[in-house]
Amino acid sequence: MRVALLSSQRAYYGGEVHLHDLAVGLAARGHDVTCLVRPDSALADRLAADRLDVRALPLGHWYEPSAISTLRNEVRQLAPDILHTHSPRDYYHGSAATVGLPVCNVATRHQLRPIAASRLKRPFLDRFGAMIAVSEAVREGLLASGLPASQVVVVPNGVRPPDTAEPPGALRRELGLVAGEGPVVGFVGRLCPSKGVDTLLWAVSLLRNRWPELLLVLVGDDPRQGAYRQQLTTLARQLGVRASFCGYRPGAARLLAAFDLLAVPSLAEPFGLVTLEALARGVPVVATAAGGSLEIVRDGVEGLLVPPGDPEAFAQALHLMLADQSLRATCVQAGRRRVASAFSLAGQVAATEAVYALAATGAPLPARLDGLREGRAGA
């Protein structure tokens, strides 16, 4: 099968990791894969490093005629069976660019909220053979947008098996941390209000007497030119929290092994790819019981879940996970098993391949496709 994957994103976060891993996995299963990305995107070099066919296109604003015309010409030349888009802006780029062409449109939704002004966008959305939701929570948002259930299917994210683990000490030095520090609680993600970092800072401040040497390490940038990061830095200082803001780090998944535990304080998480990456590396997780995190972590099994926006509950869970060695060991073992059995990259790629096959024939989609393993590769 000939597949074109489209993304107009510059940054490299969960959605871009998803596209990258999917491209590699599909190519390994015998598909002809081309990636259409911005020339200034972080994806371009990463995809090329994996020897994938990468085409740089001037993808930009919504409904930009020149971008759509360029994309249409590229699609005509490639003649893909599937055009798979990965961000809201690209749904409309892809749909408009393929009018009258024998291409099946497929999209992946990485956002919880319903599609804005979905009635106005109906002519675009109706042209998709499948809308893939990365979690049940995301599927609910798509159905709330008015998409028919037969068009929406859940394919949970998967992760690659981690490479040989690097020593936590070496990773901590890479992050600029001093050897011999106390326990390290990590956060990885964009610094934005929906990620709940302020709640995490308040929670850590409540642990100062119990864990005076605790260090909070935050890996990620601020999409708002640093204003929110400055607010968080000021809050950390006011609360007396020992916090290290490390900024954006490429390949942040490998740095997770530097943490004693991962904190996921999001108000609502569409899925939580970083949570899977942590569990796969044997890092226990404390997360909020909201959105996709509920579909990954079972409270008291793979990690601990607390209500979103509740610093006291988050602090208590952090303390329990740090203090109870037996609980940590149990969560580490259960987390690795759960990722291997339910969230493997091989399963995600095989399930996506099955979606392509169904969408190309116009068949109605099941509510969910996962747990597929090394099924038959399409060519």
Short mmCIF file of C-alpha atoms in Angstrom, two decimals:
data_model
loop_
_atom_site.label_atom_id
_atom_site.label_comp_id
_atom_site.label_asym_id
_atom_site.label_seq_id
_atom_site.Cartn_x
_atom_site.Cartn_y
_atom_site.Cartn_z
CA MET A 1 0.00 0.00 0.00
CA ARG A 2 1.26 3.50 -0.80
CA VAL A 3 0.85 5.81 2.21
CA ALA A 4 1.53 9.54 2.56
CA LEU A 5 1.74 10.95 6.10
CA LEU A 6 1.16 14.70 6.43
CA SER A 7 2.06 17.08 9.26
CA SER A 8 2.46 20.87 9.24
CA GLN A 9 3.77 21.01 12.82
CA ARG A 10 7.16 22.58 13.60
CA ALA A 11 7.66 21.09 17.07
CA TYR A 12 8.30 17.49 18.04
CA TYR A 13 5.92 16.36 20.76
CA GLY A 14 3.51 13.46 21.18
CA GLY A 15 1.70 13.81 17.85
CA GLU A 16 4.96 14.07 15.94
CA VAL A 17 6.47 11.10 17.79
CA HIS A 18 3.31 9.19 16.82
CA LEU A 19 3.76 10.04 13.12
CA HIS A 20 7.48 9.23 13.19
CA ASP A 21 6.99 5.82 14.83
CA LEU A 22 4.07 5.02 12.53
CA ALA A 23 6.11 5.87 9.43
CA VAL A 24 8.97 3.64 10.54
CA GLY A 25 6.59 0.82 11.44
CA LEU A 26 4.63 0.96 8.19
CA ALA A 27 7.82 0.98 6.11
CA ALA A 28 9.09 -2.05 8.04
CA ARG A 29 5.86 -3.87 7.19
CA GLY A 30 6.44 -3.38 3.46
CA HIS A 31 4.42 -0.25 2.71
CA ASP A 32 5.65 2.54 0.44
CA VAL A 33 5.73 5.49 2.87
CA THR A 34 6.27 9.18 2.09
CA CYS A 35 6.22 11.90 4.75
CA LEU A 36 5.04 15.40 3.82
CA VAL A 37 6.31 17.95 6.35
CA ARG A 38 7.37 21.57 6.70
CA PRO A 39 10.99 22.26 5.76
CA ASP A 40 11.55 23.94 9.16
CA SER A 41 10.03 21.12 11.21
CA ALA A 42 11.83 18.95 13.72
CA LEU A 43 10.26 15.98 11.94
CA ALA A 44 12.12 16.52 8.68
CA ASP A 45 15.60 15.62 9.94
CA ARG A 46 14.39 12.84 12.25
CA LEU A 47 12.46 11.10 9.48
CA ALA A 48 15.36 11.47 7.04
CA ALA A 49 17.71 9.93 9.62
CA ASP A 50 15.55 6.79 9.45
CA ARG A 51 15.95 6.79 5.66
CA LEU A 52 12.32 7.57 4.99
CA ASP A 53 11.15 9.45 1.91
CA VAL A 54 10.63 13.04 3.14
CA ARG A 55 9.13 15.83 1.04
CA ALA A 56 9.31 19.39 2.38
CA LEU A 57 6.21 21.45 1.58
CA PRO A 58 5.33 25.07 2.49
CA LEU A 59 2.43 24.05 4.74
CA GLY A 60 1.10 26.98 6.70
CA HIS A 61 -2.11 28.68 7.66
CA TRP A 62 -5.65 27.33 7.47
CA TYR A 63 -7.13 27.24 3.97
CA GLU A 64 -4.01 28.73 2.41
CA PRO A 65 -4.60 28.36 -1.35
CA SER A 66 -0.94 28.15 -2.36
CA ALA A 67 -0.20 25.45 0.24
CA ILE A 68 -3.21 23.41 -0.85
CA SER A 69 -2.23 23.76 -4.52
CA THR A 70 1.33 22.62 -3.78
CA LEU A 71 0.05 19.70 -1.72
CA ARG A 72 -2.37 18.70 -4.47
CA ASN A 73 0.43 18.61 -7.04
CA GLU A 74 2.56 16.49 -4.71
CA VAL A 75 -0.31 14.06 -4.08
CA ARG A 76 -0.95 13.75 -7.80
CA GLN A 77 2.66 12.76 -8.36
CA LEU A 78 2.80 10.35 -5.44
CA ALA A 79 -0.62 8.81 -6.14
CA PRO A 80 -0.95 7.39 -2.61
CA ASP A 81 -3.72 5.01 -1.64
CA ILE A 82 -3.93 6.71 1.77
CA LEU A 83 -3.28 10.32 2.82
CA HIS A 84 -2.99 10.27 6.62
CA THR A 85 -3.13 13.67 8.34
CA HIS A 86 -2.16 14.32 11.95
CA SER A 87 -3.29 17.78 13.05
CA PRO A 88 -6.57 19.73 12.80
CA ARG A 89 -5.18 22.20 10.29
CA ASP A 90 -4.06 19.37 8.05
CA TYR A 91 -7.47 17.70 7.97
CA TYR A 92 -8.63 20.57 5.79
CA HIS A 93 -5.41 20.84 3.79
CA GLY A 94 -5.64 17.13 2.97
CA SER A 95 -9.35 17.10 2.26
CA ALA A 96 -9.24 20.13 -0.05
CA ALA A 97 -6.11 18.95 -1.86
CA THR A 98 -7.56 15.55 -2.74
CA VAL A 99 -10.92 16.59 -4.22
CA GLY A 100 -11.44 14.49 -7.35
CA LEU A 101 -8.36 12.34 -6.72
CA PRO A 102 -8.54 8.59 -6.02
CA VAL A 103 -7.08 8.97 -2.52
CA CYS A 104 -8.58 7.77 0.76
CA ASN A 105 -8.27 10.37 3.54
CA VAL A 106 -7.53 9.14 7.06
CA ALA A 107 -6.88 11.39 10.07
CA THR A 108 -5.62 10.87 13.61
CA ARG A 109 -7.07 13.03 16.37
CA HIS A 110 -4.73 13.85 19.27
CA GLN A 111 -6.98 16.44 20.98
CA LEU A 112 -9.66 15.86 23.60
CA ARG A 113 -11.93 18.74 22.74
CA PRO A 114 -14.61 18.41 20.05
CA ILE A 115 -13.79 19.83 16.63
CA ALA A 116 -14.60 23.53 16.60
CA ALA A 117 -17.39 24.66 14.25
CA SER A 118 -17.80 21.08 13.08
CA ARG A 119 -20.98 21.86 11.13
CA LEU A 120 -19.14 24.38 8.98
CA LYS A 121 -16.32 21.87 8.46
CA ARG A 122 -18.66 19.01 7.59
CA PRO A 123 -17.85 19.07 3.82
CA PHE A 124 -14.20 18.47 4.72
CA LEU A 125 -14.81 15.88 7.43
CA ASP A 126 -17.25 13.87 5.31
CA ARG A 127 -14.43 13.12 2.89
CA PHE A 128 -12.53 11.02 5.44
CA GLY A 129 -12.76 7.27 5.32
CA ALA A 130 -11.63 7.08 8.94
CA MET A 131 -10.96 9.30 11.93
CA ILE A 132 -8.59 7.57 14.33
CA ALA A 133 -8.87 8.54 18.01
CA VAL A 134 -5.85 7.78 20.20
CA SER A 135 -8.07 7.07 23.22
CA GLU A 136 -11.69 6.50 24.20
CA ALA A 137 -11.71 10.01 25.66
CA VAL A 138 -10.70 11.47 22.30
CA ARG A 139 -13.33 9.34 20.54
CA GLU A 140 -16.01 10.88 22.76
CA GLY A 141 -14.91 14.34 21.58
CA LEU A 142 -15.18 13.28 17.94
CA LEU A 143 -18.65 11.84 18.44
CA ALA A 144 -19.65 15.05 20.23
CA SER A 145 -18.53 16.87 17.07
CA GLY A 146 -21.24 15.02 15.16
CA LEU A 147 -19.08 12.45 13.38
CA PRO A 148 -20.87 9.13 12.89
CA ALA A 149 -19.67 6.22 15.01
CA SER A 150 -18.97 4.22 11.84
CA GLN A 151 -16.30 6.78 10.87
CA VAL A 152 -14.44 6.87 14.23
CA VAL A 153 -12.16 4.14 15.58
CA VAL A 154 -9.87 4.03 18.61
CA VAL A 155 -6.30 2.91 17.96
CA PRO A 156 -4.27 3.45 21.14
CA ASN A 157 -0.75 4.75 20.83
CA GLY A 158 2.10 2.31 21.18
CA VAL A 159 5.78 2.76 21.96
CA ARG A 160 8.96 1.18 20.71
CA PRO A 161 10.77 -1.10 23.15
CA PRO A 162 13.33 1.11 24.90
CA ASP A 163 16.96 0.86 23.89
CA THR A 164 19.54 -0.36 26.36
CA ALA A 165 18.98 1.65 29.52
CA GLU A 166 21.52 4.36 30.27
CA PRO A 167 22.66 4.81 33.88
CA PRO A 168 20.39 7.29 35.71
CA GLY A 169 23.47 9.09 37.00
CA ALA A 170 24.72 9.81 33.49
CA LEU A 171 21.31 11.08 32.41
CA ARG A 172 21.09 13.32 35.47
CA ARG A 173 24.46 14.84 34.65
CA GLU A 174 23.19 15.43 31.10
CA LEU A 175 20.33 17.42 32.62
CA GLY A 176 22.79 19.43 34.70
CA LEU A 177 21.83 17.83 38.00
CA VAL A 178 24.35 17.43 40.82
CA ALA A 179 25.31 13.90 41.84
CA GLY A 180 23.97 12.80 45.21
CA GLU A 181 20.76 14.84 45.00
CA GLY A 182 17.64 13.63 46.77
CA PRO A 183 14.73 11.97 44.99
CA VAL A 184 13.97 13.34 41.53
CA VAL A 185 10.37 13.86 40.42
CA GLY A 186 10.17 14.52 36.69
CA PHE A 187 7.73 16.20 34.35
CA VAL A 188 7.99 16.04 30.54
CA GLY A 189 5.74 18.09 28.27
CA ARG A 190 4.79 21.54 27.08
CA LEU A 191 4.68 24.22 29.75
CA CYS A 192 1.08 25.32 29.37
CA PRO A 193 -1.85 25.69 31.81
CA SER A 194 -3.63 22.50 30.68
CA LYS A 195 -0.62 20.42 31.77
CA GLY A 196 -1.24 21.30 35.43
CA VAL A 197 2.35 22.24 36.27
CA ASP A 198 1.16 24.83 38.79
CA THR A 199 -0.70 22.07 40.65
CA LEU A 200 2.49 20.01 40.65
CA LEU A 201 4.50 22.90 42.11
CA TRP A 202 1.98 23.36 44.90
CA ALA A 203 2.02 19.60 45.57
CA VAL A 204 5.81 19.49 45.81
CA SER A 205 5.77 22.49 48.14
CA LEU A 206 3.60 20.48 50.54
CA LEU A 207 6.35 17.84 50.75
CA ARG A 208 9.18 20.16 51.83
CA ASN A 209 9.20 18.90 55.42
CA ARG A 210 8.96 15.22 54.49
CA TRP A 211 11.35 15.37 51.54
CA PRO A 212 13.59 18.46 51.97
CA GLU A 213 16.03 17.27 49.26
CA LEU A 214 13.36 16.47 46.67
CA LEU A 215 14.12 17.98 43.27
CA LEU A 216 11.49 18.66 40.62
CA VAL A 217 12.85 18.47 37.06
CA LEU A 218 10.76 19.91 34.24
CA VAL A 219 11.65 19.03 30.64
CA GLY A 220 9.76 20.97 27.98
CA ASP A 221 9.38 24.41 26.48
CA ASP A 222 6.80 27.16 26.65
CA PRO A 223 4.88 27.68 23.40
CA ARG A 224 3.99 31.21 24.53
CA GLN A 225 7.49 32.72 24.16
CA GLY A 226 8.47 32.03 27.76
CA ALA A 227 5.81 34.05 29.60
CA TYR A 228 4.21 31.03 31.26
CA ARG A 229 7.57 29.49 32.12
CA GLN A 230 8.45 32.73 33.89
CA GLN A 231 5.21 32.53 35.88
CA LEU A 232 6.06 28.98 36.91
CA THR A 233 9.63 29.91 37.82
CA THR A 234 8.33 32.72 40.01
CA LEU A 235 5.77 30.41 41.64
CA ALA A 236 8.44 27.79 42.37
CA ARG A 237 10.62 30.43 44.03
CA GLN A 238 7.72 31.78 46.08
CA LEU A 239 6.79 28.27 47.24
CA GLY A 240 10.36 27.33 48.07
CA VAL A 241 10.34 24.41 45.62
CA ARG A 242 13.66 23.10 44.36
CA ALA A 243 12.89 23.06 40.64
CA SER A 244 15.10 22.73 37.58
CA PHE A 245 13.57 23.98 34.30
CA CYS A 246 15.57 22.15 31.63
CA GLY A 247 13.77 23.41 28.53
CA TYR A 248 13.06 21.37 25.43
CA ARG A 249 15.30 18.32 25.00
CA PRO A 250 15.28 16.20 21.82
CA GLY A 251 14.79 12.54 22.56
CA ALA A 252 13.25 13.31 25.95
CA ALA A 253 11.95 9.74 26.31
CA ARG A 254 15.42 8.42 27.06
CA LEU A 255 15.79 11.01 29.85
CA LEU A 256 12.86 9.51 31.76
CA ALA A 257 15.22 6.96 33.34
CA ALA A 258 16.83 9.88 35.22
CA PHE A 259 13.68 10.23 37.34
CA ASP A 260 12.63 8.33 40.44
CA LEU A 261 9.06 8.85 39.29
CA LEU A 262 7.14 10.71 36.60
CA ALA A 263 4.42 13.21 37.47
CA VAL A 264 1.58 13.72 34.96
CA PRO A 265 -0.58 16.47 36.53
CA SER A 266 -2.59 17.35 33.40
CA LEU A 267 -6.10 18.69 33.81
CA ALA A 268 -7.01 16.27 31.01
CA GLU A 269 -4.66 14.22 28.85
CA PRO A 270 -5.74 13.10 25.35
CA PHE A 271 -3.64 9.98 25.72
CA GLY A 272 -0.32 10.34 27.52
CA LEU A 273 2.49 8.98 25.35
CA VAL A 274 5.09 10.06 27.91
CA THR A 275 3.28 7.92 30.49
CA LEU A 276 3.76 4.85 28.30
CA GLU A 277 7.41 5.74 27.72
CA ALA A 278 7.96 5.98 31.48
CA LEU A 279 6.24 2.67 32.25
CA ALA A 280 8.24 0.95 29.51
CA ARG A 281 11.43 2.17 31.18
CA GLY A 282 10.46 1.06 34.66
CA VAL A 283 9.66 4.53 35.98
CA PRO A 284 6.59 4.63 38.26
CA VAL A 285 3.91 7.22 37.51
CA VAL A 286 1.63 9.50 39.50
CA ALA A 287 -1.03 10.93 37.17
CA THR A 288 -4.40 12.63 37.24
CA ALA A 289 -7.52 10.54 36.75
CA ALA A 290 -8.61 12.40 33.63
CA GLY A 291 -8.74 11.70 29.90
CA GLY A 292 -6.43 9.13 28.39
CA SER A 293 -4.42 8.54 31.58
CA LEU A 294 -7.36 6.50 32.90
CA GLU A 295 -6.91 4.13 29.96
CA ILE A 296 -3.22 3.54 30.66
CA VAL A 297 -2.76 3.56 34.44
CA ARG A 298 -4.86 1.51 36.82
CA ASP A 299 -4.75 3.06 40.26
CA GLY A 300 -2.50 1.10 42.58
CA VAL A 301 -1.41 -1.27 39.79
CA GLU A 302 0.79 0.56 37.25
CA GLY A 303 0.81 3.82 39.21
CA LEU A 304 -1.30 6.13 41.32
CA LEU A 305 -4.19 8.29 40.10
CA VAL A 306 -5.48 11.45 41.78
CA PRO A 307 -8.17 14.02 40.94
CA PRO A 308 -6.98 16.79 38.60
CA GLY A 309 -6.25 20.18 40.16
CA ASP A 310 -5.87 18.80 43.71
CA PRO A 311 -2.38 19.61 45.12
CA GLU A 312 -3.02 17.87 48.44
CA ALA A 313 -4.02 14.59 46.78
CA PHE A 314 -1.10 14.82 44.36
CA ALA A 315 1.32 15.46 47.21
CA GLN A 316 0.04 12.46 49.14
CA ALA A 317 0.41 10.21 46.09
CA LEU A 318 3.95 11.45 45.44
CA HIS A 319 4.87 10.78 49.07
CA LEU A 320 3.37 7.30 48.99
CA MET A 321 5.17 6.36 45.79
CA LEU A 322 8.50 7.68 47.06
CA ALA A 323 8.21 6.15 50.53
CA ASP A 324 6.82 2.72 49.69
CA GLN A 325 9.53 0.68 47.99
CA SER A 326 7.25 -2.34 47.62
CA LEU A 327 4.59 -0.26 45.86
CA ARG A 328 7.18 1.17 43.48
CA ALA A 329 8.49 -2.28 42.60
CA THR A 330 4.97 -3.59 41.99
CA CYS A 331 4.10 -0.63 39.74
CA VAL A 332 7.35 -0.98 37.79
CA GLN A 333 6.72 -4.65 37.02
CA ALA A 334 3.03 -4.14 36.21
CA GLY A 335 3.79 -1.10 34.04
CA ARG A 336 6.27 -2.96 31.88
CA ARG A 337 3.85 -5.86 31.43
CA ARG A 338 0.98 -3.54 30.51
CA VAL A 339 2.96 -1.67 27.87
CA ALA A 340 4.20 -4.89 26.31
CA SER A 341 0.74 -6.49 26.22
CA ALA A 342 -1.55 -3.56 25.39
CA PHE A 343 0.51 -0.66 24.02
CA SER A 344 3.22 -2.05 21.76
CA LEU A 345 4.18 -0.10 18.66
CA ALA A 346 3.76 -3.29 16.62
CA GLY A 347 0.13 -3.46 17.77
CA GLN A 348 -0.52 0.17 16.92
CA VAL A 349 0.98 -0.13 13.43
CA ALA A 350 -0.93 -3.34 12.65
CA ALA A 351 -4.19 -1.80 13.85
CA THR A 352 -3.59 1.32 11.73
CA GLU A 353 -2.91 -0.89 8.74
CA ALA A 354 -6.27 -2.59 9.35
CA VAL A 355 -7.98 0.84 9.48
CA TYR A 356 -6.46 1.71 6.10
CA ALA A 357 -7.81 -1.48 4.58
CA LEU A 358 -11.33 -0.85 5.91
CA ALA A 359 -11.37 2.85 5.03
CA ALA A 360 -10.18 2.22 1.47
CA THR A 361 -13.22 0.02 0.85
CA GLY A 362 -15.67 2.37 2.56
CA ALA A 363 -16.53 -0.25 5.18
CA PRO A 364 -17.90 0.90 8.56
CA LEU A 365 -15.29 0.93 11.29
CA PRO A 366 -15.42 -0.92 14.60
CA ALA A 367 -15.33 1.21 17.74
CA ARG A 368 -11.82 0.03 18.55
CA LEU A 369 -8.88 -1.79 16.99
CA ASP A 370 -5.99 -2.78 19.20
CA GLY A 371 -4.08 -5.81 20.42
CA LEU A 372 -3.06 -6.70 16.86
CA ARG A 373 0.39 -8.17 16.61
CA GLU A 374 2.50 -9.31 13.73
CA GLY A 375 -0.37 -9.67 11.31
CA ARG A 376 -0.06 -9.87 7.56
CA ALA A 377 1.79 -6.95 6.08
CA GLY A 378 0.18 -5.13 3.20
CA ALA A 379 2.27 -4.24 0.21
#
